[in-house]
Coordinates of C-alpha atoms in Angstrom, one line a residue:
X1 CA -28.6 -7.7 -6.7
X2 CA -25.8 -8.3 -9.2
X3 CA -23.5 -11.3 -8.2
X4 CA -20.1 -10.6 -8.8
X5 CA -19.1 -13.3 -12.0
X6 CA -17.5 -16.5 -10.9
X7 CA -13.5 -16.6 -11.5
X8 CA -14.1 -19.5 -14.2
X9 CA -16.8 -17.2 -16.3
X10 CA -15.6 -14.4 -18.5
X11 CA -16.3 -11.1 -17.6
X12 CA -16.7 -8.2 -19.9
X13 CA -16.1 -4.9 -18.0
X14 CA -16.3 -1.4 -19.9
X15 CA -14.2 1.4 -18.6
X16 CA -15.9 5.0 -19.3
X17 CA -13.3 7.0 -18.0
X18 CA -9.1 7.3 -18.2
X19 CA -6.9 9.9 -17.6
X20 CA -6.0 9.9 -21.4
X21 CA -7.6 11.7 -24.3
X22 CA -9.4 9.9 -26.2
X23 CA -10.3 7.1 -23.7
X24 CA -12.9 9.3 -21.3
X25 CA -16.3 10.4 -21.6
X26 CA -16.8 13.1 -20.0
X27 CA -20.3 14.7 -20.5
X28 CA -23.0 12.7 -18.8
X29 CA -25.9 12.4 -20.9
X30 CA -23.0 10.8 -23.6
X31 CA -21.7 8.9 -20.1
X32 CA -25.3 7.7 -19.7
X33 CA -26.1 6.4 -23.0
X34 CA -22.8 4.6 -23.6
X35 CA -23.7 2.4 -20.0
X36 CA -27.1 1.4 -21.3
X37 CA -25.7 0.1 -24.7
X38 CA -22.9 -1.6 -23.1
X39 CA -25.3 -3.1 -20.7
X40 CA -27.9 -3.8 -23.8
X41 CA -24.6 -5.6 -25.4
X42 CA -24.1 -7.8 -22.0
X43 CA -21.1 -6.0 -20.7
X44 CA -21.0 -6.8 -17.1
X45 CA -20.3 -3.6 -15.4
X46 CA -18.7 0.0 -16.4
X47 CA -16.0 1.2 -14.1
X48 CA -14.3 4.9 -14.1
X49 CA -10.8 6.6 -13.0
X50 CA -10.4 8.4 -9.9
X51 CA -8.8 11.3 -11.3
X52 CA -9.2 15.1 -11.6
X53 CA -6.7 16.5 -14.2
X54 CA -6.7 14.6 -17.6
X55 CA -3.0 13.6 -19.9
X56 CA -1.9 13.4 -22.8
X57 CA -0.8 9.8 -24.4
X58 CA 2.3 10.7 -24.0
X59 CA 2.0 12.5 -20.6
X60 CA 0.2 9.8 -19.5
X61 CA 3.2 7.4 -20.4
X62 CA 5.8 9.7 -18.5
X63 CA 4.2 10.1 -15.2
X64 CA 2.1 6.7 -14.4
X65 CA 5.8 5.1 -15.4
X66 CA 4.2 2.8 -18.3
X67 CA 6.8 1.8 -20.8
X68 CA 5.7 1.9 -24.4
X69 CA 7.5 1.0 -27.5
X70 CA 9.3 4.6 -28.0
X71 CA 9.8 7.0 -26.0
X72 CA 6.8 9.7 -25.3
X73 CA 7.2 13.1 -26.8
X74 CA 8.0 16.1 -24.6
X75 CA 5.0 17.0 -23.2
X76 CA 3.0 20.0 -24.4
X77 CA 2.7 23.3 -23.5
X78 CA -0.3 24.6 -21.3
X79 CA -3.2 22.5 -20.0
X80 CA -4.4 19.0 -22.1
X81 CA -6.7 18.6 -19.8
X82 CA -10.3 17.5 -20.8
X83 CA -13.7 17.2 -19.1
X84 CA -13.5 14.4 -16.8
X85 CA -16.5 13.4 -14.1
X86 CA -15.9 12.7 -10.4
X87 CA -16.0 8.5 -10.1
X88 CA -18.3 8.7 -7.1
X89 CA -20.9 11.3 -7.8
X90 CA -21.2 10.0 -11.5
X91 CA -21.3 6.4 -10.1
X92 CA -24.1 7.1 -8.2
X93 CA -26.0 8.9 -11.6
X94 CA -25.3 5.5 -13.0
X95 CA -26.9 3.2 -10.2
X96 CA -29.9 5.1 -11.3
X97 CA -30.0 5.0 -15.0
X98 CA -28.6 1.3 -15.2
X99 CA -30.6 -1.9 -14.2
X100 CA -27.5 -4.7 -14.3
X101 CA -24.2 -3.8 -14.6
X102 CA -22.0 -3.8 -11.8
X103 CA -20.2 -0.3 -10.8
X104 CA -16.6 -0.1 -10.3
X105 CA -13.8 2.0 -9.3
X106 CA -10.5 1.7 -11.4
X107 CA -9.2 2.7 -9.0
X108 CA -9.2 4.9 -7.0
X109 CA -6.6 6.3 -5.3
X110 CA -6.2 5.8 -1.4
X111 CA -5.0 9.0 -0.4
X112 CA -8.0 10.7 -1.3
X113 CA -10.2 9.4 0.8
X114 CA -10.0 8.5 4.8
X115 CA -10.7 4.9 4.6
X116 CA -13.5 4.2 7.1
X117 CA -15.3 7.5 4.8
X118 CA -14.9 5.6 2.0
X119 CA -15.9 2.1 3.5
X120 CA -19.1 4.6 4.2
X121 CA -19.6 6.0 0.8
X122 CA -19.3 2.6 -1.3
X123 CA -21.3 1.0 1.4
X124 CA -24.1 3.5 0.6
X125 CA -24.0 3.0 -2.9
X126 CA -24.3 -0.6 -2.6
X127 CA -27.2 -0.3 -0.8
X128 CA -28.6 2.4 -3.4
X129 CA -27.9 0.4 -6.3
X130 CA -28.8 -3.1 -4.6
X131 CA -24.8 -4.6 -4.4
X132 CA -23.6 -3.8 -7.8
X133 CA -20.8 -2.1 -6.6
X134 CA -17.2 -3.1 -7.1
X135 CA -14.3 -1.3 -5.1
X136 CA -10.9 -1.2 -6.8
X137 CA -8.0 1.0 -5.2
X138 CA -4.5 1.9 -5.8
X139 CA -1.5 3.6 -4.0
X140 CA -1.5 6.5 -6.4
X141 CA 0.6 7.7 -8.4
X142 CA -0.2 11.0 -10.2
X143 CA 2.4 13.5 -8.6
X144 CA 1.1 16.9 -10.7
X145 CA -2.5 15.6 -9.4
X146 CA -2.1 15.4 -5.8
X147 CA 0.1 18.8 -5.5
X148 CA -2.1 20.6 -8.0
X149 CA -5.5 20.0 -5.5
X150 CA -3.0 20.7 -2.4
X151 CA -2.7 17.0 -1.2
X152 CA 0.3 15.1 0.2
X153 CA 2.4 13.3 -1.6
X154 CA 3.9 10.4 0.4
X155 CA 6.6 8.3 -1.1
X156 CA 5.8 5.0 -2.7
X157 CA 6.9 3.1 0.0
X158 CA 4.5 4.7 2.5
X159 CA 1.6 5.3 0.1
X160 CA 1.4 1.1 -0.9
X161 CA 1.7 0.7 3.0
X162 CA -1.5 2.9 3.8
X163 CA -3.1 1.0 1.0
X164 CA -3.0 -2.1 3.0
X165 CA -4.0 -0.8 5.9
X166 CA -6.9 0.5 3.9
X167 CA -8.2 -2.5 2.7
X168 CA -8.0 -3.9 6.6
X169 CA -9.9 -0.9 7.9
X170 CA -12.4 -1.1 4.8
X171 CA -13.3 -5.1 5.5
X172 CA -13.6 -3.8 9.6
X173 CA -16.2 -1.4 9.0
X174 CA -18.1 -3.7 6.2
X175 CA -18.2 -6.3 8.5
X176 CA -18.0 -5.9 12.1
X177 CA -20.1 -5.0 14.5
X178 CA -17.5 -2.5 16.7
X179 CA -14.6 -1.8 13.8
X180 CA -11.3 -1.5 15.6
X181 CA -7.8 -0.5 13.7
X182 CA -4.2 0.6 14.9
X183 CA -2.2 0.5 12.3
X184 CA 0.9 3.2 11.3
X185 CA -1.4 5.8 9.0
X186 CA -4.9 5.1 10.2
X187 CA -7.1 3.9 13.4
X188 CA -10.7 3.5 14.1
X189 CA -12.6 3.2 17.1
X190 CA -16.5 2.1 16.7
X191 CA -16.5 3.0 12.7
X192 CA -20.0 2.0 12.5
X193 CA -21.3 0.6 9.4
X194 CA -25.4 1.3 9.4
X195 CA -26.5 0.4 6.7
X196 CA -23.5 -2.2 5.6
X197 CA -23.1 -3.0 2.5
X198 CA -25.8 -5.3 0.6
X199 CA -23.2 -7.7 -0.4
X200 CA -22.1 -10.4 1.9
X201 CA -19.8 -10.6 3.4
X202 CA -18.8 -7.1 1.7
X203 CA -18.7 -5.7 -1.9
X204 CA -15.3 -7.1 -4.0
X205 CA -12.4 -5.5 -3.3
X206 CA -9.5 -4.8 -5.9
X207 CA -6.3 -3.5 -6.2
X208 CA -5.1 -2.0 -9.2
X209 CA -0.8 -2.1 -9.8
X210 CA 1.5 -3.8 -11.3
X211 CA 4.5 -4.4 -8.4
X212 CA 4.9 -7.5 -7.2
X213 CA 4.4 -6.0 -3.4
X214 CA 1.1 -4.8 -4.6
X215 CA 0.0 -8.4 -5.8
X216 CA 1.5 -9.6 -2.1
X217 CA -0.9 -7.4 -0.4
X218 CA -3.7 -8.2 -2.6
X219 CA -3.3 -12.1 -2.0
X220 CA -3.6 -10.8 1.8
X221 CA -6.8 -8.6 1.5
X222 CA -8.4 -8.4 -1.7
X223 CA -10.5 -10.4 -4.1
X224 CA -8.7 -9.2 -7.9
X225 CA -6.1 -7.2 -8.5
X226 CA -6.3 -5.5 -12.2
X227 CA -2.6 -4.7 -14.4
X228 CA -2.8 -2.5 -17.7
X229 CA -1.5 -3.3 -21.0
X230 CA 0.2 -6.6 -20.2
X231 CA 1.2 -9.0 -22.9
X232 CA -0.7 -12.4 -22.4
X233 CA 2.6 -14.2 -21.4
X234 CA 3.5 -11.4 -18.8
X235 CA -0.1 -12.6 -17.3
X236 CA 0.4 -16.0 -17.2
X237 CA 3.6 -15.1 -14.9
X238 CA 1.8 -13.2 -12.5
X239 CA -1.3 -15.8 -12.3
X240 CA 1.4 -18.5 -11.6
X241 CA 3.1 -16.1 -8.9
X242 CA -0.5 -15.1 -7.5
X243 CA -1.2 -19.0 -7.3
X244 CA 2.2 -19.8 -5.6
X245 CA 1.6 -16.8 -2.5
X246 CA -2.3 -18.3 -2.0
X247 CA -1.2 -21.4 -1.4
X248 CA 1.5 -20.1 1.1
X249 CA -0.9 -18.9 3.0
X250 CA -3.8 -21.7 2.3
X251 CA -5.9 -19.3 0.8
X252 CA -7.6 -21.1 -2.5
X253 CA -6.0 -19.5 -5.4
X254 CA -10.0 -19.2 -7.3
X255 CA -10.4 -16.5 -4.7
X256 CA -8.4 -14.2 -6.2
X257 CA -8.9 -12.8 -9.9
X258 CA -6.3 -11.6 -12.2
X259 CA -7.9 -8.6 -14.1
X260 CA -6.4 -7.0 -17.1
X261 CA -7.3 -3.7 -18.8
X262 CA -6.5 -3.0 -22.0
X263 CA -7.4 -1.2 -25.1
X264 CA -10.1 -2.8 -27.4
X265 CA -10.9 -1.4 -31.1
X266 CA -12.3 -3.6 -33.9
X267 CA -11.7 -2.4 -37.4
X268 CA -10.8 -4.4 -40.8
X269 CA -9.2 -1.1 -41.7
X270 CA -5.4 -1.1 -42.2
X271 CA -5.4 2.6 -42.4
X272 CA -7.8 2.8 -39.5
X273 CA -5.2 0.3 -37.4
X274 CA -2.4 2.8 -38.3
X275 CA -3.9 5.6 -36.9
X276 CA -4.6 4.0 -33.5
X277 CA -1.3 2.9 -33.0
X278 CA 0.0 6.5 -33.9
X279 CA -2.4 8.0 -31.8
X280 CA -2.1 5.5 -28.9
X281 CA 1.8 4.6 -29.6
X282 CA 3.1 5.6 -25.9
X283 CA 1.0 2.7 -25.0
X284 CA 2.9 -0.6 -25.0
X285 CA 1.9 -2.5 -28.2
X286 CA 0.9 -5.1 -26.0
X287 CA -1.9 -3.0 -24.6
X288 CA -3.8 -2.6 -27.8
X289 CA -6.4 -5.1 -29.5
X290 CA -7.4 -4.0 -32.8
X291 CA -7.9 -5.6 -36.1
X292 CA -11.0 -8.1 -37.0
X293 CA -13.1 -8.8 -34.6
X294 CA -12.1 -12.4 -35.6
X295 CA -8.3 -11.3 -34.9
X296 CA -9.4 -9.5 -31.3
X297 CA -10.8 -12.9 -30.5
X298 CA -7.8 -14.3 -31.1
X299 CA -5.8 -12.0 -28.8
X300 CA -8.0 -12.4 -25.9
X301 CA -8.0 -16.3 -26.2
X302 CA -4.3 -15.9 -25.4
X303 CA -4.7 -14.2 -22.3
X304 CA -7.5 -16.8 -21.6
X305 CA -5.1 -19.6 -21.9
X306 CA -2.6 -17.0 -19.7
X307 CA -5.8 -17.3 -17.0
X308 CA -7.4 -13.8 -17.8
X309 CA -11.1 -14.5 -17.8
X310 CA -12.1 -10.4 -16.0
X311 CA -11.4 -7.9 -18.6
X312 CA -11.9 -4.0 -18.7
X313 CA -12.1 -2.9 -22.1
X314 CA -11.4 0.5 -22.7
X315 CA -12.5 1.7 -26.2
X316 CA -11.5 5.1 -28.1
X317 CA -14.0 7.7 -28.7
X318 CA -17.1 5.4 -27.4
X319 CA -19.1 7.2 -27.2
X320 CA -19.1 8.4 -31.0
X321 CA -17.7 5.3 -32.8
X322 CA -19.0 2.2 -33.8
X323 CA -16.4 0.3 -31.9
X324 CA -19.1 -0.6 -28.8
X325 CA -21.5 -1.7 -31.3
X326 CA -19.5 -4.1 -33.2
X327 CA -17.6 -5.3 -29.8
X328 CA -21.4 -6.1 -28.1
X329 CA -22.2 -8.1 -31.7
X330 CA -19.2 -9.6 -32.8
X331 CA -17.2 -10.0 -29.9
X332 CA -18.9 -10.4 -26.4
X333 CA -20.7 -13.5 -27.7
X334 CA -17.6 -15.6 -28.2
X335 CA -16.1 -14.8 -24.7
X336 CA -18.1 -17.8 -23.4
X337 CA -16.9 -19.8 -26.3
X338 CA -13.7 -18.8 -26.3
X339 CA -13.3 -20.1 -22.9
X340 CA -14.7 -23.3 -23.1

């Protein structure tokens, strides 16, 4: 078994699949051989999207409401979307064809899945891949997505309420011996568990979003919660907030990890620089680390000083760029120095 890494250690995480071009891999043999590199570079874990229709940059920016430095082109005519795996069945290639690295879900999205079925599934992976798994979940968000496969679309108020209630029912049937839960969207009644989860007392949960009711509901039931693309003093803000509600409710603010995702890609290149940012611009400018590997360093020191010590990279075209390579050589082996 994999321990989860201990808040104070830095943590390296590897994200194999967004909803944007550019950032997914989505044939698995490519899938496959980008894990075991990362995990021959000492990335921690490799974590994918729950998603089903891929975006454009720019679409991307528009419907998950991110706010970049311009505003995102009209979006295209006809489909962009682009091979993209399903999180859980390709998890469960990779608990076979990876030996360390921790297997997480960023995130997925609640509605998808009836909660005590999914405190099932990941509880079977954990056991399959000896407790490497890490659970992240969100309220959802992609509108287009959830009418296009016929699901409903609740409104936000109703779909980050269900998404407490599913990380109460989720904890229940991890670790009780006769799960019970009556809540507003979902109840249980002897959700059995057999086999639970490897982990103890249950495999980490997370909660991916950026509202400050989201962070409120993962100080109550969750051990991280992960925010894209944030500037370093944005962090520090939330950390401080995050501390503040812990200690409200005398839970130890260590407990609870601030994660951040955000785009990694090491080049000396000015030209090659350029081109990310133009190809990436409806991400926020805060959201992109590129330059020397020297001058990445320097970026994610910042957020370590801001109390980031979990990140998920997510690198452009890993799977056939050098970025991974020169990110497992030149960058992973300072984290620990970095945050000393």
């Amino acid at each position: 078994m994999t321990d989860p890494v201990p808040p104070d250690r830095p943590h390296a995480g590897l994200i194999l699949a967004l909803t944007i071009r550019g950032l997914s891999v989505g044939s698995y043999p490519d899938m496959a051989r980008v894990a075991k590199t990362a995990e021959s570079h000492g990335f921690g874990s490799v974590w994918l999207c729950d998603h089903f229709l891929t975006l454009s940059p720019d679409d991307y920016v528009r419907d998950a409401g991110i706010a970049g430095g311009g505003e995102a082109d009209a979006p295209a005519e006809g489909s962009s979307s682009i091979p993209l795996l399903e999180c859980w069945t390709a998890l469960s290639a990779l608990s076979r064809d990876t030996s360390t690295l921790r297997l997480g879900t960023s995130v997925l999205c609640n509605s998808y899945r009836y909660p005590a079925v999914l405190a099932k599934m990941a509880a079977t992976l954990d056991v399959i891949s000896d407790g490497r798994v890490d659970l992240g979940l969100g309220a959802g968000w992609f509108q287009q997505e959830f009418e296009a496969y016929g699901i409903p679309f609740p409104s936000t108020g109703d779909r980050v309420s269900a998404l407490a209630e599913s990380l109460q029912v989720l904890r229940s049937v991890w670790t009780e011996p006769n799960p019970q839960f009556h809540g507003k969207f979902y109840e249980i009644d002897g959700a059995i568990c057999d086999p639970p989860p490897v982990q103890r007392p249950h495999p980490p949960l997370w909660i991916g979003g950026e509202g400050l009711r989201v962070s409120r509901i993962a100080v109550q039931h969750a051990n991280g919660i992960n925010v894209r693309w944030w500037p370093a003093a944005k962090c520090a803000e939330r950390r401080a907030l995050l501390d503040r509600e812990c200690e409200a409710i005398d839970r130890d603010p260590a407990t609870l990890q601030l994660s951040l995702t955000t785009l990694l890609a090491p080049t000396e290149s000015p030209e090659a620089q350029r081109q990310l940012r133009a190809r990436f611009k409806s991400i926020p400018e805060s959201g992109l680390i590129t330059g020397s590997p020297e001058a990445c360093l320097e970026r994610l020191r910042e957020y370590q000083d801001a109390g980031i010590n979990h990140f998920l990279f997510t690198i452009p075209d890993v799977a056939d760029s050098d970025h991974l390579d020169v990110v497992g050589e030149q960058i992973l082996p300072h984290l620990d120095a970095l945050s000393a």
